[in-house]
Structure formats: C-alpha cells, structure tokens
CSV table of C-alpha atoms in Angstrom, one decimal:
chain,number,residue,atom,x,y,z
A,986,UNK,CA,14.2,51.9,-20.8
A,987,UNK,CA,12.6,49.5,-18.2
A,988,UNK,CA,15.7,51.2,-15.5
A,989,UNK,CA,15.1,54.3,-16.7
A,990,UNK,CA,11.6,54.4,-15.8
A,991,UNK,CA,12.7,52.5,-12.5
A,992,UNK,CA,14.9,55.3,-11.3
A,993,UNK,CA,12.2,58.4,-12.6
A,994,UNK,CA,9.6,56.2,-10.1
A,995,UNK,CA,12.7,55.6,-7.0
A,996,UNK,CA,13.2,59.6,-7.8
A,997,UNK,CA,9.8,60.4,-7.1
A,998,UNK,CA,8.3,58.5,-4.8
A,999,UNK,CA,7.8,60.0,-1.1
A,1000,UNK,CA,10.6,59.6,1.2
A,1001,UNK,CA,9.7,57.3,4.3
A,1002,UNK,CA,12.5,59.2,6.6
A,1003,UNK,CA,11.8,57.0,9.7
A,1004,UNK,CA,10.4,53.6,8.9
A,1005,UNK,CA,8.4,52.3,11.7
A,1006,UNK,CA,10.6,49.7,14.0
A,1007,UNK,CA,8.2,46.9,15.1
A,1008,UNK,CA,8.9,46.4,18.6
A,1009,UNK,CA,6.9,43.4,19.4
A,1010,UNK,CA,9.1,40.3,18.9
A,1011,UNK,CA,6.7,39.1,15.3
A,1012,UNK,CA,9.9,39.5,12.8
A,1013,UNK,CA,11.7,37.1,12.0
A,1014,UNK,CA,14.6,37.5,9.1
A,1015,UNK,CA,13.0,40.6,8.5
A,1016,UNK,CA,9.7,39.4,7.5
A,1017,UNK,CA,6.2,40.8,9.8
A,1018,UNK,CA,4.9,37.2,11.0
A,1019,UNK,CA,0.9,36.7,9.4
A,1020,UNK,CA,-0.5,37.4,12.9
A,1021,UNK,CA,0.8,41.3,12.5
A,1022,UNK,CA,0.7,41.0,8.1
A,1023,UNK,CA,-2.2,43.8,7.4
A,1024,UNK,CA,-3.2,41.7,4.2
A,1025,UNK,CA,-3.5,38.5,6.2
A,1026,UNK,CA,-7.3,38.8,5.8
A,1027,UNK,CA,-7.2,38.8,2.1
A,1028,UNK,CA,-5.0,36.3,2.0
A,1029,UNK,CA,-7.1,34.6,4.1
A,1030,UNK,CA,-9.6,35.0,1.5
A,1031,UNK,CA,-8.1,33.9,-1.1
A,1032,UNK,CA,-6.6,31.0,0.7
A,1033,UNK,CA,-10.1,29.1,1.8
A,1034,UNK,CA,-11.2,30.1,-1.5
A,1035,UNK,CA,-8.5,28.1,-3.7
A,1036,UNK,CA,-9.1,25.5,-0.7
A,1037,UNK,CA,-12.8,25.0,-1.0
A,1038,UNK,CA,-11.7,24.2,-4.5
A,1039,UNK,CA,-9.5,22.0,-4.0
A,1040,UNK,CA,-11.7,19.9,-1.5
A,1041,UNK,CA,-14.4,20.1,-3.9
A,1042,UNK,CA,-12.3,18.5,-6.5
A,1043,UNK,CA,-10.5,15.9,-4.8
A,1044,UNK,CA,-14.2,15.2,-2.7
A,1045,UNK,CA,-15.4,14.9,-5.9
A,1046,UNK,CA,-12.5,12.2,-7.6
A,1047,UNK,CA,-13.5,10.1,-4.1
A,1048,UNK,CA,-16.5,9.5,-5.7
A,1049,UNK,CA,-15.8,9.1,-8.4
A,1050,UNK,CA,-13.4,5.7,-7.3
A,1051,UNK,CA,-10.6,3.9,-7.3
A,1052,UNK,CA,-9.5,4.2,-11.2
A,1053,UNK,CA,-10.3,8.0,-11.3
A,1054,UNK,CA,-8.2,8.7,-8.0
A,1055,UNK,CA,-5.5,6.5,-9.8
A,1056,UNK,CA,-5.1,8.9,-12.8
A,1057,UNK,CA,-5.0,11.5,-10.5
A,1058,UNK,CA,-1.7,9.9,-9.0
A,1059,UNK,CA,-0.6,9.6,-12.8
A,1060,UNK,CA,-1.0,13.2,-13.8
A,1061,UNK,CA,0.4,14.7,-11.2
A,1062,UNK,CA,3.3,12.3,-12.2
A,1063,UNK,CA,3.7,13.2,-15.0
A,1064,UNK,CA,4.2,16.7,-13.4
A,1065,UNK,CA,6.2,16.4,-11.2
A,1066,UNK,CA,9.0,14.7,-13.7
A,1067,UNK,CA,8.3,18.0,-15.6
A,1068,UNK,CA,9.4,20.2,-13.3
A,1069,UNK,CA,12.4,18.3,-12.6
A,1070,UNK,CA,13.8,17.4,-15.6
A,1071,UNK,CA,13.2,21.1,-16.5
A,1072,UNK,CA,15.7,21.7,-13.0
A,1073,UNK,CA,18.8,21.2,-14.5
A,1074,UNK,CA,18.6,22.1,-18.4
A,1075,UNK,CA,20.6,24.2,-20.2
A,1076,UNK,CA,19.3,25.7,-23.1
A,1077,UNK,CA,22.1,26.1,-24.8
A,1078,UNK,CA,23.3,22.4,-24.3
A,1079,UNK,CA,19.6,21.2,-25.7
A,1080,UNK,CA,19.8,23.2,-28.6
A,1081,UNK,CA,22.9,20.6,-29.9
A,1082,UNK,CA,21.3,17.7,-28.8
A,1083,UNK,CA,17.9,16.9,-30.4
A,1084,UNK,CA,15.4,14.8,-29.4
A,1085,UNK,CA,17.5,14.4,-25.8
A,1086,UNK,CA,14.3,15.4,-24.1
A,1087,UNK,CA,12.1,12.5,-25.6
A,1088,UNK,CA,14.6,10.2,-24.3
A,1089,UNK,CA,13.3,11.1,-20.8
A,1090,UNK,CA,10.2,10.8,-21.2
A,1091,UNK,CA,10.9,6.9,-22.7
A,1092,UNK,CA,12.7,6.5,-19.6
A,1093,UNK,CA,9.8,7.7,-17.8
A,1094,UNK,CA,6.5,5.9,-19.1
A,1095,UNK,CA,9.0,2.5,-19.3
A,1096,UNK,CA,9.1,3.2,-15.4
A,1097,UNK,CA,5.6,3.3,-15.8
A,1098,UNK,CA,4.8,0.4,-17.6
A,1099,UNK,CA,7.1,-1.4,-15.4
A,1100,UNK,CA,5.5,-0.1,-12.0
A,1101,UNK,CA,1.7,-0.1,-12.7
A,1102,UNK,CA,2.2,-3.8,-14.8
A,1103,UNK,CA,2.9,-5.5,-11.7
A,1104,UNK,CA,0.7,-3.4,-8.8
A,1105,UNK,CA,-2.7,-3.7,-11.5
A,1106,UNK,CA,-2.1,-6.8,-13.7
A,1107,UNK,CA,-4.7,-8.5,-11.3
A,1108,UNK,CA,-6.7,-5.7,-12.0
A,1109,UNK,CA,-6.1,-5.5,-15.0
A,1110,UNK,CA,-7.0,-9.0,-15.8
A,1111,UNK,CA,-9.8,-9.4,-13.2
A,1112,UNK,CA,-11.2,-6.4,-15.9
A,1113,UNK,CA,-11.3,-8.5,-19.8
A,1114,UNK,CA,-11.9,-11.6,-18.3
A,1115,UNK,CA,-15.2,-11.7,-19.5
A,1116,UNK,CA,-14.2,-11.2,-23.5
A,1117,UNK,CA,-12.3,-14.3,-24.0
A,1118,UNK,CA,-10.0,-12.8,-26.7
A,1119,UNK,CA,-9.2,-9.7,-25.0
A,1120,UNK,CA,-8.4,-11.6,-22.3
A,1121,UNK,CA,-5.7,-13.4,-23.8
A,1122,UNK,CA,-4.0,-10.8,-25.2
A,1123,UNK,CA,-3.4,-9.2,-22.0
A,1124,UNK,CA,-2.9,-12.2,-20.2
A,1125,UNK,CA,0.6,-12.6,-22.8
A,1126,UNK,CA,1.2,-8.9,-22.5
A,1127,UNK,CA,1.2,-9.5,-18.6
A,1128,UNK,CA,3.1,-13.2,-19.1
A,1129,UNK,CA,6.0,-10.9,-21.0
A,1130,UNK,CA,5.6,-7.6,-19.1
A,1131,UNK,CA,9.1,-7.4,-17.9
A,1132,UNK,CA,10.8,-8.6,-21.4
A,1133,UNK,CA,8.9,-5.8,-22.7
A,1134,UNK,CA,10.4,-3.8,-20.2
A,1135,UNK,CA,13.2,-4.6,-19.8
A,1136,UNK,CA,13.8,-3.9,-24.2
A,1137,UNK,CA,12.5,-1.2,-23.9
A,1138,UNK,CA,15.1,-0.3,-21.5
A,1139,UNK,CA,17.8,-1.8,-23.3
A,1140,UNK,CA,16.2,0.6,-25.7
A,1141,UNK,CA,16.1,3.5,-24.3
A,1142,UNK,CA,20.1,2.9,-23.2
A,1143,UNK,CA,20.7,2.0,-26.9
A,1144,UNK,CA,18.9,5.4,-27.8
A,1145,UNK,CA,21.5,7.0,-25.2
A,1146,UNK,CA,24.6,5.8,-26.7
A,1147,UNK,CA,23.9,6.9,-30.2
A,1148,UNK,CA,23.4,10.2,-29.1
A,1149,UNK,CA,26.6,11.3,-27.2
A,1150,UNK,CA,28.7,13.8,-28.6
A,1151,UNK,CA,31.5,15.4,-28.5
A,1152,UNK,CA,32.2,18.0,-26.0
A,1153,UNK,CA,29.1,16.8,-24.3
A,1154,UNK,CA,29.6,14.5,-22.8
A,1155,UNK,CA,29.8,15.5,-19.0
A,1156,UNK,CA,25.7,17.2,-19.8
A,1157,UNK,CA,24.6,14.0,-21.2
A,1158,UNK,CA,25.4,11.4,-18.2
A,1159,UNK,CA,24.8,14.0,-16.1
A,1160,UNK,CA,20.7,14.6,-17.4
A,1161,UNK,CA,20.8,11.0,-17.7
A,1162,UNK,CA,21.9,9.9,-13.6
A,1163,UNK,CA,19.1,13.1,-13.0
A,1164,UNK,CA,16.4,10.9,-14.7
A,1165,UNK,CA,16.9,7.9,-13.0
A,1166,UNK,CA,17.6,9.8,-10.0
A,1167,UNK,CA,14.1,11.5,-10.9
A,1168,UNK,CA,12.1,8.6,-11.8
A,1169,UNK,CA,13.1,6.9,-8.6
A,1170,UNK,CA,11.5,10.3,-6.4
A,1171,UNK,CA,8.1,10.0,-8.9
A,1172,UNK,CA,7.8,6.3,-8.8
A,1173,UNK,CA,9.1,4.8,-5.6
A,1174,UNK,CA,6.7,6.7,-3.0
A,1175,UNK,CA,4.4,7.4,-5.8
A,1176,UNK,CA,3.6,3.7,-6.7
A,1177,UNK,CA,3.0,2.0,-3.2
A,1178,UNK,CA,0.2,5.2,-3.0
A,1179,UNK,CA,-1.6,3.7,-5.5
A,1180,UNK,CA,-1.3,-0.3,-4.3
A,1181,UNK,CA,-2.7,0.8,-1.1
A,1182,UNK,CA,-5.9,2.8,-2.9
A,1183,UNK,CA,-6.8,-0.9,-4.9
A,1184,UNK,CA,-6.6,-2.0,-1.8
A,1185,UNK,CA,-8.4,-0.1,0.0
A,1186,UNK,CA,-9.3,3.8,-0.1
A,1187,UNK,CA,-9.1,3.9,3.2
A,1188,UNK,CA,-5.4,3.3,3.3
A,1189,UNK,CA,-5.3,6.1,0.9
A,1190,UNK,CA,-7.8,8.2,1.7
A,1191,UNK,CA,-7.0,8.4,5.8
A,1192,UNK,CA,-3.4,9.6,5.4
A,1193,UNK,CA,-4.6,12.2,2.3
A,1194,UNK,CA,-6.8,13.8,4.7
A,1195,UNK,CA,-4.7,14.0,7.9
A,1196,UNK,CA,-1.9,16.4,5.8
A,1197,UNK,CA,-4.6,18.0,4.3
A,1198,UNK,CA,-5.9,19.1,8.3
A,1199,UNK,CA,-3.1,19.5,9.4
A,1200,UNK,CA,-1.9,22.3,6.8
A,1201,UNK,CA,-5.2,23.8,7.5
A,1202,UNK,CA,-4.7,23.7,11.1
A,1203,UNK,CA,-1.5,24.9,11.4
A,1204,UNK,CA,-2.8,28.1,9.2
A,1205,UNK,CA,-4.8,29.0,11.6
A,1206,UNK,CA,-3.6,28.3,14.0
A,1207,UNK,CA,-0.4,30.3,13.1
A,1208,UNK,CA,-3.1,33.6,12.0
A,1209,UNK,CA,-4.5,34.0,15.4
A,1210,UNK,CA,-1.9,32.4,17.8
A,1211,UNK,CA,1.3,33.1,16.3
A,1212,UNK,CA,3.8,34.6,17.7
A,1213,UNK,CA,7.4,32.7,18.2
A,1214,UNK,CA,8.9,32.1,15.0
A,1215,UNK,CA,9.6,28.5,14.5
A,1216,UNK,CA,12.5,28.4,11.8
A,1217,UNK,CA,14.3,30.7,10.0
A,1218,UNK,CA,13.7,29.1,6.5
A,1219,UNK,CA,10.5,29.6,6.6
A,1220,UNK,CA,10.0,33.0,9.0
A,1221,UNK,CA,5.8,32.9,9.1
A,1222,UNK,CA,6.0,29.9,10.6
A,1223,UNK,CA,5.4,29.3,13.8
A,1224,UNK,CA,6.0,27.5,17.7
A,1225,UNK,CA,2.4,27.7,18.4
A,1226,UNK,CA,0.4,26.6,14.5
A,1227,UNK,CA,3.2,24.0,15.1
A,1228,UNK,CA,1.6,23.0,18.1
A,1229,UNK,CA,-2.1,23.3,17.3
A,1230,UNK,CA,-1.4,21.8,14.0
A,1231,UNK,CA,-0.4,18.2,16.0
A,1232,UNK,CA,-3.0,17.8,18.6
A,1233,UNK,CA,-5.9,18.8,16.3
A,1234,UNK,CA,-4.0,16.0,13.6
A,1235,UNK,CA,-3.5,13.2,16.5
A,1236,UNK,CA,-7.3,14.2,17.6
A,1237,UNK,CA,-8.6,14.1,13.5
A,1238,UNK,CA,-7.0,10.7,13.5
A,1239,UNK,CA,-9.0,8.9,16.1
A,1240,UNK,CA,-12.2,10.5,14.7
A,1241,UNK,CA,-11.8,10.1,10.8
A,1242,UNK,CA,-10.8,6.3,11.2
A,1243,UNK,CA,-13.7,5.5,13.6
A,1244,UNK,CA,-16.1,7.0,10.6
A,1245,UNK,CA,-14.1,6.0,7.7
A,1246,UNK,CA,-14.0,2.8,8.6
A,1247,UNK,CA,-17.7,2.2,8.7
A,1248,UNK,CA,-18.5,2.7,4.6
A,1249,UNK,CA,-17.7,-0.2,2.5
A,1250,UNK,CA,-16.7,2.2,-0.2
A,1251,UNK,CA,-13.7,3.3,1.4
A,1252,UNK,CA,-12.9,-0.2,3.0
A,1253,UNK,CA,-13.1,-2.7,0.7
A,1254,UNK,CA,-10.9,-3.8,-2.3
A,1255,UNK,CA,-10.3,-3.2,-5.7
A,1256,UNK,CA,-10.5,-5.9,-7.9
A,1257,UNK,CA,-10.8,-4.4,-11.3
A,1258,UNK,CA,-10.7,-1.2,-12.9
A,1259,UNK,CA,-14.2,-0.9,-13.3
A,1260,UNK,CA,-16.1,2.0,-11.5
A,1261,UNK,CA,-18.8,0.2,-9.8
A,1262,UNK,CA,-19.9,0.1,-6.3
A,1263,UNK,CA,-18.4,-2.4,-3.6
A,1264,UNK,CA,-19.3,-4.7,-1.5
A,1265,UNK,CA,-17.6,-6.7,0.9
A,1266,UNK,CA,-17.0,-9.0,4.5
A,1267,UNK,CA,-14.7,-5.9,6.6
A,1268,UNK,CA,-12.1,-7.0,7.2
A,1269,UNK,CA,-10.9,-7.3,11.0
A,1270,UNK,CA,-9.4,-3.8,11.4
A,1271,UNK,CA,-12.6,-2.5,10.3
A,1272,UNK,CA,-14.8,-4.6,12.7
A,1273,UNK,CA,-15.3,-2.9,16.7
A,1274,UNK,CA,-13.3,-4.2,19.4
A,1275,UNK,CA,-15.2,-4.0,23.3
A,1276,UNK,CA,-13.1,-3.4,25.6
A,1277,UNK,CA,-14.3,-3.2,29.6
A,1278,UNK,CA,-12.5,-0.7,32.2
A,1279,UNK,CA,-11.8,-2.4,35.4
A,1280,UNK,CA,-11.9,-1.7,39.0
A,1281,UNK,CA,-9.7,0.8,39.0
A,1282,UNK,CA,-11.4,3.7,36.9
A,1283,UNK,CA,-13.7,5.8,38.9
A,1284,UNK,CA,-17.2,4.5,39.7
A,1285,UNK,CA,-18.4,7.9,37.9
A,1286,UNK,CA,-17.0,6.8,34.8
A,1287,UNK,CA,-16.8,3.2,34.3
A,1288,UNK,CA,-18.6,2.4,31.3
A,1289,UNK,CA,-18.7,-0.1,29.1
A,1290,UNK,CA,-16.3,1.3,25.4
A,1291,UNK,CA,-16.6,0.9,22.1
A,1292,UNK,CA,-14.5,1.4,19.6
A,1293,UNK,CA,-12.8,0.7,15.9
A,1294,UNK,CA,-9.3,0.6,15.5
A,1295,UNK,CA,-8.5,0.7,12.7
C-alpha cells in the first residue's frame, strides 16, 4: 500500500524540467553548504534554542557541584554503553540466548565498581568518617575492593561459559570481545575525567567549555562566512568555520583560564562526596605571576603586565 501511494504521489507531483544549477561553487558531494541553504535561519533558531537549554543545564550541574557532575558522567557512560552494546546485536541470535544481554551489563557495573572504587576511595572514606560503624564497613569494602571486583569478573566469565550454545559460538565470543572493547572505550577516558573533577572542577570545566566554544564558533563562522568545503565526509563544514573556530578557541583558552582560576569553587579539590562550599589555598598554578618586559619593548607599550598562568 505504501509503495502504491508513493507511485501515485510521484505521478501527480509537479515535474521540474530544468532543475536549478548552482554555479557559485557552494556545493560538495551534491549537498549545498549551509551558507546557501534557504532554511539556514530556521535551522539556526532550532540550534540556538537547544544550545541555550544544554548550556543552562550544564551550568546548573556546575553550580550543584562535583558530585552532580560525576552523576552526569555516569549517565552518559550508561547511554554510550547502551548504544555500543546494540551496535552489533543480531535479534535472531539474541532469541536463542536469553540473559546474554544481562551478562554485558554485569561486566559493565563490575568495571564501574573497579574504576570508581580506585579513584574515589579516599572521598568515600572522608564522607563517612563521622559514623564509626559505617566507616569500618566502608573501609573494609575498600580494603577488599580488588578481590570483590576479581570475584565479580570471574563470576561473569563462568556465566559466559555456561551460556555457550552450539551454532552460536562465533557470535558469543564476538560479543564477549566487543564487550571488553566497549568497556575500555567507555571507562578509559571518563574515569580520568572524574578523577580530574575531584582534583578541581577547573580541570574539567575549562576543556568542556572550550569544546562548546569551538563548536559554536565553527557553526557561526561557517554560517555567515562559509564558502570552501573542508572535507567530503561532512560537506557543510568549511575552512572558514574551521579557521575561525581555531582562533576563537585559542583566545578563549587564555581568557577562561584567567577568569576561572580566580574562583575557589573551580580550583579547590573535593576531598569527600558532599556538596558543600569549598575553601582552600590556591595552588601555585592559580596564583598570578608578574613579568616585566625589558628595554627591547617600545616605550609606548612598555608597562608591567600581570596575568595568571593556568
């Protein structure tokens, strides 16, 4: 029925005998660049609306503190793992292997316990230090954390062996290997990101802010000035957007480092899992250094410059 409707629609549609030909050189691989797109202002409005909401939500998490940013990272990890686990699944094979998907998540949460147990053990102990009983329980769990993770992993391996079925060996071992590659991809970088968050929000917020600035600047420069295609893989990306975003990001890095380095909320390390205000003595990286430009500088620009090196 849908096929017949499509044929009828095509037959009754107005025919375009001479399609317009673009001669301004703004086409790449059959797709018009954003600068010559008729709907670009509508697209820009939608992007602006979504960007404001995302930046607002991100700013709210930064205001709430380190623990909430860590929770955001964990949620992103779960969504990443879900997409990657589904990437090579075959529904026909999954029907013959009940519980096989649950095994993947068993390995995922084992890896999470191993990773964050190592990075956040100190913060967890400091959080429960006021309660003697809870402190002893948590200290015991941290002491045997490696053994617990090893036991969980071996349990998962035995579980995998017990689920092996004839005619599905290739698929099962393929999924087993992909599960470990996915865990490496998801946790290798994000675990260090979480460690940086608790060492000082500055080390997470500055790179994240530069990524946002780079993306926005690339879109705006490409939107208003884009003429030259950058790569065939993404025809709407332009050299003008790439160069404009690069310069904007470099300048923003110096400005943001100077501004963020002045706030203790960004620079102080979090030594527990609470959400209270932070006070600390800023490290040497966040203290201003004074430099004097010598006589080789012209007199009309010779002055003392003070800036923060972060």
